[in-house]
Structure formats: C-alpha cells, structure tokens
Amino acid sequence: MLKSLRQNSGSIVFAVFLSISLWFYVNMKAVTTQIVKYPMVVNAQNGKAIASEYPSSIDIKIRTNGWHFFNLQYIGASRICNIRSESGKNTPDGIVYFTKNEILQSLVPNLSLDKVVDVTPETFSVQLSTLMTKKVPIRPILNLSFKDNYGLVMPVAISPDSVVLSGSASALERVNEWKTLPVTLSQIYSNFSLVARSSDSLKPLIECLTKEIQLTGTVDEIVEIEIDNIPIVIRNATEKRNDHKIMPLIVSAVVRGGVKNLSRLQVNDIVASVDYNTILKDSTGYITPTLSTPYYIEVIATKPRYLTHRKIIVASSLRTTIQP
C-alpha cells in the first residue's frame, strides 16, 4: 500500500506540474497590452550642452504576446532611449523639440511600430547652450567611525584633489566644488585606501569627467602626552617691550595625537606666543598664550592656562615699581 501511495504521489506531482506548464504556455502566447519603461538619455552634439531638465524615462505601451514582453523586460539587452539632439527640431533660441517619431527611432532594442499602442510623453523639449568646462576641488563625503582610542592622524589624502566638469555655462557658474558619493566605514583601526565614485546628481546638466577618486587615510591609536619647557615668544614687540614683565616665560602643554606622530614630536615643534599689542590693550593683567602645533597634533590644555603681565614704571633714578 505504501508503494502504491508513493507511485500515486509521483503521478499527482507530475500532473500538477504539467497543468501549470500548460497554463503558463497558453498565457504566454496570449496577446496582451503591457507598458515597458525605457530610461532616456539626450546626447548633445557639436559643442553643445544640455541646459534644461527632461523626462528621465519613456513609457511605451505595447500590444504583444507574453513571450515577447518577458524577453523585452527581463532577458533581452538593457533598454534605453538614446536620442541625439540633432534628430529633433531646432529653434533659433536653442530649444530642441522631439516628437513620438524621434523617440521610437531611438529605442534600444527597437520595437515594431505595429506593436506600439501609446508613448508617454509623446513630445518633450530641451534647451541647448554652449558646452563649457570648469575645474573644481573634490570634496569626499565620508562617514567614518573608529574603534575606541583610534582615529585619523592626518587629513584624508585625495587623488585627484580636483576634477573637470562639463556642462552649460549657466549650470557651471553655480558650482564651486564637487562631491563624491557617500562612503561609510566603521570600526576602523588601521590605515585604509578606497575608491569613491564621483556624484552624478546634476546630470544631465553637469557631468563630472573623472569618475573615480582615490581616498587614503592614516589611522593610529590616539594618546595624550605632556610637553614641558615651551618658551613664550612675544610677537610684534617694540622697543617698549622691556616696560612689561611677563610671567612665566615657559609653559607646558597637554597634546593629543597618534602614537607615531607624538613619538617624533619635539619641544621646538610647538610654538607658544602672545601678541604684544594684546598686552598693551589688556587691563586685567592676564592673557592667554596661543599654541601652534603641527596640523596633526591637538592642544588639550596649557599649564598654566594664563600668563600674567605687569607694567614697569620708573618712579625715579633710585626706585622702580611694578604697576598691576
């Protein structure tokens, strides 16, 4: 009995499969009306540039059997409506008009006209202007997160650091930089190198001729150390410099940076300074020194935080006083 059930089960499965296959075959042979979407690109020629938006795609309603539609939609070559600007009707003010005829002639793969029921939109226009180029700096869009106590120790290296854009003059004059597509990295603890794609957000008005940007980051463990005996430099001092007493003339600094960079740091790499004009204008007797470090080192604190200054007044040849 068990053997009989197994045989019957196999027969039932085969019958169901045959029925479904027959149903699928019959329906695929039936003629129906379907809509096929073609992405559209307008190519400007003869030193011209596209200066206005146009539909990004065309909907073609066709009447055909399921096999043809399935092949067109899923199996055949990539669909595109690739229109040359020369194929449209030009006007003296630089507007080009395209009709249903130009649209259908530009379809890849093409469609038999007897199968086309409708085209949406049937007509459209674009504004042309003189093609220009412009070189602008590239700005990478990076979303970076690091493991605890790790970080960048130098700015991310960008190659190339600028790109050439092509498009209409009116569109290019508003652009002063060009972004990459966003790149996300997480849990970073070592150097990285990657390729970012340049953005195409302003197509078809502007095209970036450089498609790939190399980004390189230097990563290290971030620590803090204290540097002592940094001398104070008085900037813009005049002959009256000796009229002021400044204390102390040596400070310490707590700095943060990568382990390798800090291991090479010397006292003379950090400059602590005050501007003499600031001293002359100050009435409190306390001033904050300015610390300059290599661009990959961050100053966390200065010890002491403030310097004191007093004006020395000569009262007579026999006595000298210090005025707060």
C-alpha atoms as a printed R data frame, in Angstrom:
    type eleno elety resid chain resno      x       y       z
1   ATOM     1    CA   MET     A     1  0.000   0.000   0.000
2   ATOM     2    CA   LEU     A     2  2.871   2.359   0.837
3   ATOM     3    CA   LYS     A     3  4.421   1.649  -2.542
4   ATOM     4    CA   SER     A     4  1.108   2.444  -4.222
5   ATOM     5    CA   LEU     A     5  0.845   5.765  -2.378
6   ATOM     6    CA   ARG     A     6  4.331   6.740  -3.487
7   ATOM     7    CA   GLN     A     7  3.508   5.941  -7.114
8   ATOM     8    CA   ASN     A     8  0.267   7.907  -6.919
9   ATOM     9    CA   SER     A     9  2.049  10.881  -5.297
10  ATOM    10    CA   GLY     A    10  4.565  10.983  -8.140
11  ATOM    11    CA   SER     A    11  1.770  10.893 -10.694
12  ATOM    12    CA   ILE     A    12 -0.078  13.705  -8.934
13  ATOM    13    CA   VAL     A    13  3.032  15.904  -8.800
14  ATOM    14    CA   PHE     A    14  3.703  15.298 -12.490
15  ATOM    15    CA   ALA     A    15  0.097  16.099 -13.364
16  ATOM    16    CA   VAL     A    16  0.189  19.348 -11.383
17  ATOM    17    CA   PHE     A    17  3.492  20.339 -12.999
18  ATOM    18    CA   LEU     A    18  2.113  19.557 -16.465
19  ATOM    19    CA   SER     A    19 -1.022  21.572 -15.788
20  ATOM    20    CA   ILE     A    20  0.911  24.594 -14.580
21  ATOM    21    CA   SER     A    21  3.303  24.387 -17.541
22  ATOM    22    CA   LEU     A    22  0.404  24.198 -19.979
23  ATOM    23    CA   TRP     A    23 -1.352  27.120 -18.295
24  ATOM    24    CA   PHE     A    24  1.869  29.174 -18.391
25  ATOM    25    CA   TYR     A    25  2.496  28.332 -22.075
26  ATOM    26    CA   VAL     A    26 -1.045  29.258 -23.123
27  ATOM    27    CA   ASN     A    27 -0.990  32.541 -21.210
28  ATOM    28    CA   MET     A    28  2.426  33.488 -22.543
29  ATOM    29    CA   LYS     A    29  1.150  33.025 -26.112
30  ATOM    30    CA   ALA     A    30 -1.846  35.254 -25.481
31  ATOM    31    CA   VAL     A    31 -1.626  38.828 -26.805
32  ATOM    32    CA   THR     A    32 -1.913  41.466 -24.072
33  ATOM    33    CA   THR     A    33 -1.206  45.149 -23.579
34  ATOM    34    CA   GLN     A    34  1.791  45.947 -21.379
35  ATOM    35    CA   ILE     A    35  3.870  49.025 -20.511
36  ATOM    36    CA   VAL     A    36  7.641  48.924 -20.938
37  ATOM    37    CA   LYS     A    37  9.765  51.666 -19.353
38  ATOM    38    CA   TYR     A    38 12.813  52.919 -21.272
39  ATOM    39    CA   PRO     A    39 15.382  55.111 -19.446
40  ATOM    40    CA   MET     A    40 16.092  58.142 -21.636
41  ATOM    41    CA   VAL     A    41 19.313  59.994 -22.423
42  ATOM    42    CA   VAL     A    42 19.622  63.010 -24.716
43  ATOM    43    CA   ASN     A    43 23.099  63.419 -26.219
44  ATOM    44    CA   ALA     A    44 24.095  66.922 -27.265
45  ATOM    45    CA   GLN     A    45 26.409  67.252 -30.272
46  ATOM    46    CA   ASN     A    46 28.521  69.885 -31.996
47  ATOM    47    CA   GLY     A    47 29.890  71.603 -28.895
48  ATOM    48    CA   LYS     A    48 26.503  71.965 -27.229
49  ATOM    49    CA   ALA     A    49 25.375  71.117 -23.689
50  ATOM    50    CA   ILE     A    50 22.008  70.254 -22.190
51  ATOM    51    CA   ALA     A    51 20.785  73.283 -20.214
52  ATOM    52    CA   SER     A    52 17.374  72.067 -19.016
53  ATOM    53    CA   GLU     A    53 15.799  69.030 -17.405
54  ATOM    54    CA   TYR     A    54 13.933  66.437 -19.471
55  ATOM    55    CA   PRO     A    55 11.999  63.227 -18.671
56  ATOM    56    CA   SER     A    56 14.273  60.558 -17.218
57  ATOM    57    CA   SER     A    57 12.285  57.746 -18.851
58  ATOM    58    CA   ILE     A    58  9.675  56.978 -21.513
59  ATOM    59    CA   ASP     A    59  6.713  54.632 -21.042
60  ATOM    60    CA   ILE     A    60  5.935  52.595 -24.153
61  ATOM    61    CA   LYS     A    61  2.589  50.780 -24.202
62  ATOM    62    CA   ILE     A    62  2.860  47.751 -26.479
63  ATOM    63    CA   ARG     A    63  0.460  45.035 -27.593
64  ATOM    64    CA   THR     A    64  2.296  41.746 -27.898
65  ATOM    65    CA   ASN     A    65  2.396  38.193 -26.556
66  ATOM    66    CA   GLY     A    66  3.838  37.290 -23.178
67  ATOM    67    CA   TRP     A    67  6.977  35.694 -24.609
68  ATOM    68    CA   HIS     A    68  7.990  38.898 -26.352
69  ATOM    69    CA   PHE     A    69  7.215  41.016 -23.303
70  ATOM    70    CA   PHE     A    70  9.120  38.654 -20.984
71  ATOM    71    CA   ASN     A    71 12.162  38.716 -23.253
72  ATOM    72    CA   LEU     A    72 11.995  42.507 -23.564
73  ATOM    73    CA   GLN     A    73 11.547  43.084 -19.844
74  ATOM    74    CA   TYR     A    74 13.888  40.524 -18.307
75  ATOM    75    CA   ILE     A    75 16.126  38.692 -20.778
76  ATOM    76    CA   GLY     A    76 16.995  40.974 -23.695
77  ATOM    77    CA   ALA     A    77 19.584  43.732 -23.876
78  ATOM    78    CA   SER     A    78 19.384  46.688 -21.481
79  ATOM    79    CA   ARG     A    79 16.688  49.082 -22.583
80  ATOM    80    CA   ILE     A    80 17.447  52.723 -23.309
81  ATOM    81    CA   CYS     A    81 16.053  55.577 -25.343
82  ATOM    82    CA   ASN     A    82 19.220  57.213 -26.668
83  ATOM    83    CA   ILE     A    83 18.289  60.401 -28.528
84  ATOM    84    CA   ARG     A    84 20.719  62.583 -30.458
85  ATOM    85    CA   SER     A    85 19.960  66.296 -30.177
86  ATOM    86    CA   GLU     A    86 20.429  66.633 -33.947
87  ATOM    87    CA   SER     A    87 17.390  64.418 -34.558
88  ATOM    88    CA   GLY     A    88 14.960  66.981 -33.088
89  ATOM    89    CA   LYS     A    89 13.593  70.236 -34.462
90  ATOM    90    CA   ASN     A    90 15.777  73.207 -33.540
91  ATOM    91    CA   THR     A    91 14.526  76.731 -32.881
92  ATOM    92    CA   PRO     A    92 16.575  79.969 -33.071
93  ATOM    93    CA   ASP     A    93 16.560  80.325 -29.253
94  ATOM    94    CA   GLY     A    94 18.305  76.962 -28.779
95  ATOM    95    CA   ILE     A    95 15.283  74.828 -27.854
96  ATOM    96    CA   VAL     A    96 15.061  71.400 -29.483
97  ATOM    97    CA   TYR     A    97 11.678  69.655 -29.785
98  ATOM    98    CA   PHE     A    98 11.327  65.869 -30.045
99  ATOM    99    CA   THR     A    99  8.233  64.035 -31.219
100 ATOM   100    CA   LYS     A   100  6.949  60.486 -30.934
101 ATOM   101    CA   ASN     A   101  8.727  59.622 -34.175
102 ATOM   102    CA   GLU     A   102 12.208  60.587 -32.863
103 ATOM   103    CA   ILE     A   103 11.520  58.772 -29.608
104 ATOM   104    CA   LEU     A   104 10.562  55.481 -31.282
105 ATOM   105    CA   GLN     A   105 13.540  55.630 -33.658
106 ATOM   106    CA   SER     A   106 15.897  55.972 -30.658
107 ATOM   107    CA   LEU     A   107 14.761  52.890 -28.720
108 ATOM   108    CA   VAL     A   108 17.309  50.171 -27.992
109 ATOM   109    CA   PRO     A   109 16.248  47.438 -28.524
110 ATOM   110    CA   ASN     A   110 13.839  48.771 -31.103
111 ATOM   111    CA   LEU     A   111 10.138  47.949 -31.277
112 ATOM   112    CA   SER     A   112  7.953  47.186 -34.283
113 ATOM   113    CA   LEU     A   113  5.671  50.147 -34.843
114 ATOM   114    CA   ASP     A   114  2.672  47.852 -35.265
115 ATOM   115    CA   LYS     A   115  3.132  46.727 -31.657
116 ATOM   116    CA   VAL     A   116  3.247  50.266 -30.199
117 ATOM   117    CA   VAL     A   117 -0.064  51.446 -28.772
118 ATOM   118    CA   ASP     A   118  0.995  54.624 -26.966
119 ATOM   119    CA   VAL     A   119  4.046  56.646 -25.889
120 ATOM   120    CA   THR     A   120  4.177  58.765 -22.718
121 ATOM   121    CA   PRO     A   121  5.209  61.514 -23.078
122 ATOM   122    CA   GLU     A   122  4.718  61.801 -26.819
123 ATOM   123    CA   THR     A   123  6.733  65.016 -27.081
124 ATOM   124    CA   PHE     A   124  9.283  66.900 -24.995
125 ATOM   125    CA   SER     A   125 11.909  69.613 -25.423
126 ATOM   126    CA   VAL     A   126 15.379  70.511 -24.140
127 ATOM   127    CA   GLN     A   127 17.305  73.756 -24.008
128 ATOM   128    CA   LEU     A   128 20.801  73.697 -25.527
129 ATOM   129    CA   SER     A   129 23.674  76.046 -24.790
130 ATOM   130    CA   THR     A   130 27.407  76.240 -25.416
131 ATOM   131    CA   LEU     A   131 29.426  73.415 -23.837
132 ATOM   132    CA   MET     A   132 31.876  74.661 -21.174
133 ATOM   133    CA   THR     A   133 34.330  73.019 -18.767
134 ATOM   134    CA   LYS     A   134 35.349  74.013 -15.234
135 ATOM   135    CA   LYS     A   135 37.897  72.639 -12.771
136 ATOM   136    CA   VAL     A   136 36.772  72.472  -9.133
137 ATOM   137    CA   PRO     A   137 38.082  70.819  -5.940
138 ATOM   138    CA   ILE     A   138 36.629  67.448  -4.963
139 ATOM   139    CA   ARG     A   139 35.011  67.009  -1.544
140 ATOM   140    CA   PRO     A   140 34.687  63.429  -0.332
141 ATOM   141    CA   ILE     A   141 31.583  62.533   1.678
142 ATOM   142    CA   LEU     A   142 32.896  60.185   4.359
143 ATOM   143    CA   ASN     A   143 31.045  58.640   7.277
144 ATOM   144    CA   LEU     A   144 33.838  57.232   9.443
145 ATOM   145    CA   SER     A   145 33.657  55.590  12.850
146 ATOM   146    CA   PHE     A   146 36.678  54.206  14.682
147 ATOM   147    CA   LYS     A   147 37.433  51.645  17.324
148 ATOM   148    CA   ASP     A   148 37.882  53.107  20.794
149 ATOM   149    CA   ASN     A   149 41.035  55.257  21.103
150 ATOM   150    CA   TYR     A   150 41.715  55.218  17.333
151 ATOM   151    CA   GLY     A   151 41.332  57.997  14.789
152 ATOM   152    CA   LEU     A   152 42.747  59.865  11.805
153 ATOM   153    CA   VAL     A   153 46.152  61.388  12.446
154 ATOM   154    CA   MET     A   154 46.330  63.266   9.144
155 ATOM   155    CA   PRO     A   155 43.750  64.646   6.714
156 ATOM   156    CA   VAL     A   156 42.453  62.074   4.225
157 ATOM   157    CA   ALA     A   157 44.590  62.159   1.059
158 ATOM   158    CA   ILE     A   158 42.507  62.785  -2.095
159 ATOM   159    CA   SER     A   159 43.710  61.852  -5.582
160 ATOM   160    CA   PRO     A   160 42.963  63.673  -7.750
161 ATOM   161    CA   ASP     A   161 42.090  66.591  -5.491
162 ATOM   162    CA   SER     A   162 40.192  68.378  -8.266
163 ATOM   163    CA   VAL     A   163 38.011  67.322 -11.185
164 ATOM   164    CA   VAL     A   164 36.875  68.751 -14.517
165 ATOM   165    CA   LEU     A   165 33.158  69.305 -15.039
166 ATOM   166    CA   SER     A   166 31.433  69.792 -18.369
167 ATOM   167    CA   GLY     A   167 28.054  71.371 -18.971
168 ATOM   168    CA   SER     A   168 26.307  74.614 -19.738
169 ATOM   169    CA   ALA     A   169 27.827  77.881 -18.532
170 ATOM   170    CA   SER     A   170 24.714  78.784 -16.521
171 ATOM   171    CA   ALA     A   171 24.881  75.486 -14.614
172 ATOM   172    CA   LEU     A   172 28.655  75.520 -14.045
173 ATOM   173    CA   GLU     A   173 28.787  79.043 -12.627
174 ATOM   174    CA   ARG     A   174 26.841  77.879  -9.560
175 ATOM   175    CA   VAL     A   175 29.252  75.027  -8.769
176 ATOM   176    CA   ASN     A   176 32.425  75.657  -6.748
177 ATOM   177    CA   GLU     A   177 33.145  72.091  -5.596
178 ATOM   178    CA   TRP     A   178 32.124  68.534  -6.447
179 ATOM   179    CA   LYS     A   179 31.181  65.783  -4.029
180 ATOM   180    CA   THR     A   180 31.730  62.058  -4.101
181 ATOM   181    CA   LEU     A   181 29.007  59.567  -3.387
182 ATOM   182    CA   PRO     A   182 28.835  58.830   0.359
183 ATOM   183    CA   VAL     A   183 31.285  56.236   1.704
184 ATOM   184    CA   THR     A   184 30.778  54.578   5.101
185 ATOM   185    CA   LEU     A   185 33.450  52.747   7.110
186 ATOM   186    CA   SER     A   186 33.058  51.523  10.675
187 ATOM   187    CA   GLN     A   187 35.258  50.076  13.414
188 ATOM   188    CA   ILE     A   188 38.403  51.438  11.760
189 ATOM   189    CA   TYR     A   189 41.710  50.742  13.498
190 ATOM   190    CA   SER     A   190 44.269  50.734  10.657
191 ATOM   191    CA   ASN     A   191 45.144  52.689   7.521
192 ATOM   192    CA   PHE     A   192 42.627  52.489   4.685
193 ATOM   193    CA   SER     A   193 42.580  53.085   0.949
194 ATOM   194    CA   LEU     A   194 39.425  53.065  -1.158
195 ATOM   195    CA   VAL     A   195 37.882  54.312  -4.374
196 ATOM   196    CA   ALA     A   196 34.867  56.620  -4.189
197 ATOM   197    CA   ARG     A   197 32.604  57.324  -7.141
198 ATOM   198    CA   SER     A   198 32.062  60.945  -8.109
199 ATOM   199    CA   SER     A   199 28.488  62.149  -7.790
200 ATOM   200    CA   ASP     A   200 26.205  62.380 -10.834
201 ATOM   201    CA   SER     A   201 23.434  64.243  -9.012
202 ATOM   202    CA   LEU     A   202 23.327  67.106 -11.530
203 ATOM   203    CA   LYS     A   203 23.074  65.019 -14.672
204 ATOM   204    CA   PRO     A   204 22.189  65.814 -17.422
205 ATOM   205    CA   LEU     A   205 23.085  69.463 -16.769
206 ATOM   206    CA   ILE     A   206 26.609  68.770 -15.488
207 ATOM   207    CA   GLU     A   207 28.852  65.760 -15.955
208 ATOM   208    CA   CYS     A   208 31.994  65.011 -13.955
209 ATOM   209    CA   LEU     A   209 34.676  63.724 -16.325
210 ATOM   210    CA   THR     A   210 36.552  61.969 -13.505
211 ATOM   211    CA   LYS     A   211 34.508  59.017 -12.312
212 ATOM   212    CA   GLU     A   212 36.705  57.577  -9.536
213 ATOM   213    CA   ILE     A   213 38.504  59.273  -6.629
214 ATOM   214    CA   GLN     A   214 41.216  57.561  -4.562
215 ATOM   215    CA   LEU     A   215 40.932  58.213  -0.813
216 ATOM   216    CA   THR     A   216 43.686  57.235   1.634
217 ATOM   217    CA   GLY     A   217 43.511  57.611   5.407
218 ATOM   218    CA   THR     A   218 46.265  57.304   8.029
219 ATOM   219    CA   VAL     A   219 44.933  55.836  11.281
220 ATOM   220    CA   ASP     A   220 46.688  55.321  14.606
221 ATOM   221    CA   GLU     A   221 45.973  54.892  18.293
222 ATOM   222    CA   ILE     A   222 45.234  58.298  19.846
223 ATOM   223    CA   VAL     A   223 47.022  59.179  23.113
224 ATOM   224    CA   GLU     A   224 47.800  62.261  25.201
225 ATOM   225    CA   ILE     A   225 51.204  63.413  26.469
226 ATOM   226    CA   GLU     A   226 52.549  66.492  28.226
227 ATOM   227    CA   ILE     A   227 55.351  68.593  26.724
228 ATOM   228    CA   ASP     A   228 57.324  70.793  29.148
229 ATOM   229    CA   ASN     A   229 59.638  73.806  28.817
230 ATOM   230    CA   ILE     A   230 57.958  75.501  25.870
231 ATOM   231    CA   PRO     A   231 59.318  79.091  25.688
232 ATOM   232    CA   ILE     A   232 56.940  82.030  25.267
233 ATOM   233    CA   VAL     A   233 57.522  84.076  22.113
234 ATOM   234    CA   ILE     A   234 56.459  87.752  22.148
235 ATOM   235    CA   ARG     A   235 55.223  88.717  18.692
236 ATOM   236    CA   ASN     A   236 55.165  92.270  17.294
237 ATOM   237    CA   ALA     A   237 57.289  93.513  20.200
238 ATOM   238    CA   THR     A   238 58.506  97.124  20.099
239 ATOM   239    CA   GLU     A   239 61.258  98.970  21.919
240 ATOM   240    CA   LYS     A   240 58.824  99.290  24.838
241 ATOM   241    CA   ARG     A   241 58.837  95.530  25.364
242 ATOM   242    CA   ASN     A   242 61.005  95.956  28.467
243 ATOM   243    CA   ASP     A   243 58.269  98.100  30.006
244 ATOM   244    CA   HIS     A   244 56.285  94.921  30.746
245 ATOM   245    CA   LYS     A   245 57.098  91.982  32.956
246 ATOM   246    CA   ILE     A   246 55.542  88.710  31.724
247 ATOM   247    CA   MET     A   247 55.395  85.567  33.849
248 ATOM   248    CA   PRO     A   248 56.025  82.755  33.368
249 ATOM   249    CA   LEU     A   249 58.131  82.690  30.204
250 ATOM   250    CA   ILE     A   250 57.929  78.900  29.932
251 ATOM   251    CA   VAL     A   251 54.762  76.789  29.788
252 ATOM   252    CA   SER     A   252 53.738  73.160  29.409
253 ATOM   253    CA   ALA     A   253 51.122  71.747  27.003
254 ATOM   254    CA   VAL     A   254 48.997  68.605  27.032
255 ATOM   255    CA   VAL     A   255 48.636  67.442  23.431
256 ATOM   256    CA   ARG     A   256 46.687  64.670  21.723
257 ATOM   257    CA   GLY     A   257 47.611  62.747  18.580
258 ATOM   258    CA   GLY     A   258 48.658  59.445  17.071
259 ATOM   259    CA   VAL     A   259 51.290  57.382  18.835
260 ATOM   260    CA   LYS     A   260 53.747  57.517  15.927
261 ATOM   261    CA   ASN     A   261 53.352  61.275  15.398
262 ATOM   262    CA   LEU     A   262 53.768  62.076  19.091
263 ATOM   263    CA   SER     A   263 56.865  59.903  19.329
264 ATOM   264    CA   ARG     A   264 58.561  62.236  16.832
265 ATOM   265    CA   LEU     A   265 57.320  65.466  18.443
266 ATOM   266    CA   GLN     A   266 59.994  67.871  19.765
267 ATOM   267    CA   VAL     A   267 59.643  70.910  22.026
268 ATOM   268    CA   ASN     A   268 60.527  73.262  19.170
269 ATOM   269    CA   ASP     A   269 57.649  71.814  17.095
270 ATOM   270    CA   ILE     A   270 55.248  73.674  19.413
271 ATOM   271    CA   VAL     A   271 55.239  77.468  19.480
272 ATOM   272    CA   ALA     A   272 53.673  79.331  22.412
273 ATOM   273    CA   SER     A   273 53.204  83.011  21.753
274 ATOM   274    CA   VAL     A   274 51.446  86.209  22.777
275 ATOM   275    CA   ASP     A   275 50.962  89.327  20.710
276 ATOM   276    CA   TYR     A   276 52.447  92.444  22.283
277 ATOM   277    CA   ASN     A   277 49.507  94.509  21.017
278 ATOM   278    CA   THR     A   278 47.210  92.243  23.055
279 ATOM   279    CA   ILE     A   279 49.282  93.004  26.153
280 ATOM   280    CA   LEU     A   280 49.006  96.758  25.541
281 ATOM   281    CA   LYS     A   281 45.213  96.574  25.183
282 ATOM   282    CA   ASP     A   282 44.651  94.283  28.174
283 ATOM   283    CA   SER     A   283 43.619  95.790  31.505
284 ATOM   284    CA   THR     A   284 43.150  92.604  33.550
285 ATOM   285    CA   GLY     A   285 46.788  91.602  33.885
286 ATOM   286    CA   TYR     A   286 46.065  88.122  32.499
287 ATOM   287    CA   ILE     A   287 46.489  86.893  28.924
288 ATOM   288    CA   THR     A   288 46.099  83.515  27.242
289 ATOM   289    CA   PRO     A   289 49.031  82.257  25.162
290 ATOM   290    CA   THR     A   290 48.414  80.901  21.682
291 ATOM   291    CA   LEU     A   291 49.892  77.494  20.920
292 ATOM   292    CA   SER     A   292 50.694  76.439  17.363
293 ATOM   293    CA   THR     A   293 51.349  72.772  16.637
294 ATOM   294    CA   PRO     A   294 51.776  70.568  13.557
295 ATOM   295    CA   TYR     A   295 48.351  70.163  11.921
296 ATOM   296    CA   TYR     A   296 48.030  66.571  13.077
297 ATOM   297    CA   ILE     A   297 48.500  67.440  16.798
298 ATOM   298    CA   GLU     A   298 45.725  68.870  19.006
299 ATOM   299    CA   VAL     A   299 46.392  71.000  22.123
300 ATOM   300    CA   ILE     A   300 44.184  69.870  25.016
301 ATOM   301    CA   ALA     A   301 45.441  72.157  27.789
302 ATOM   302    CA   THR     A   302 48.110  74.722  28.634
303 ATOM   303    CA   LYS     A   303 49.840  74.873  32.015
304 ATOM   304    CA   PRO     A   304 49.450  77.488  33.316
305 ATOM   305    CA   ARG     A   305 46.321  78.500  31.455
306 ATOM   306    CA   TYR     A   306 47.047  82.229  31.768
307 ATOM   307    CA   LEU     A   307 50.159  84.409  31.789
308 ATOM   308    CA   THR     A   308 50.412  87.472  33.999
309 ATOM   309    CA   HIS     A   309 51.825  90.780  32.872
310 ATOM   310    CA   ARG     A   310 52.635  93.972  34.729
311 ATOM   311    CA   LYS     A   311 53.811  97.335  33.523
312 ATOM   312    CA   ILE     A   312 57.130  98.525  34.933
313 ATOM   313    CA   ILE     A   313 57.120 102.235  35.870
314 ATOM   314    CA   VAL     A   314 60.325 104.046  36.695
315 ATOM   315    CA   ALA     A   315 59.414 106.445  39.547
316 ATOM   316    CA   SER     A   316 62.894 107.890  39.963
317 ATOM   317    CA   SER     A   317 66.500 107.065  39.365
318 ATOM   318    CA   LEU     A   318 66.568 105.358  42.748
319 ATOM   319    CA   ARG     A   319 63.336 103.268  42.631
320 ATOM   320    CA   THR     A   320 61.442 101.064  40.197
321 ATOM   321    CA   THR     A   321 57.813  99.970  40.746
322 ATOM   322    CA   ILE     A   322 55.600  97.409  39.029
323 ATOM   323    CA   GLN     A   323 52.048  98.514  38.245
324 ATOM   324    CA   PRO     A   324 49.383  95.843  38.013
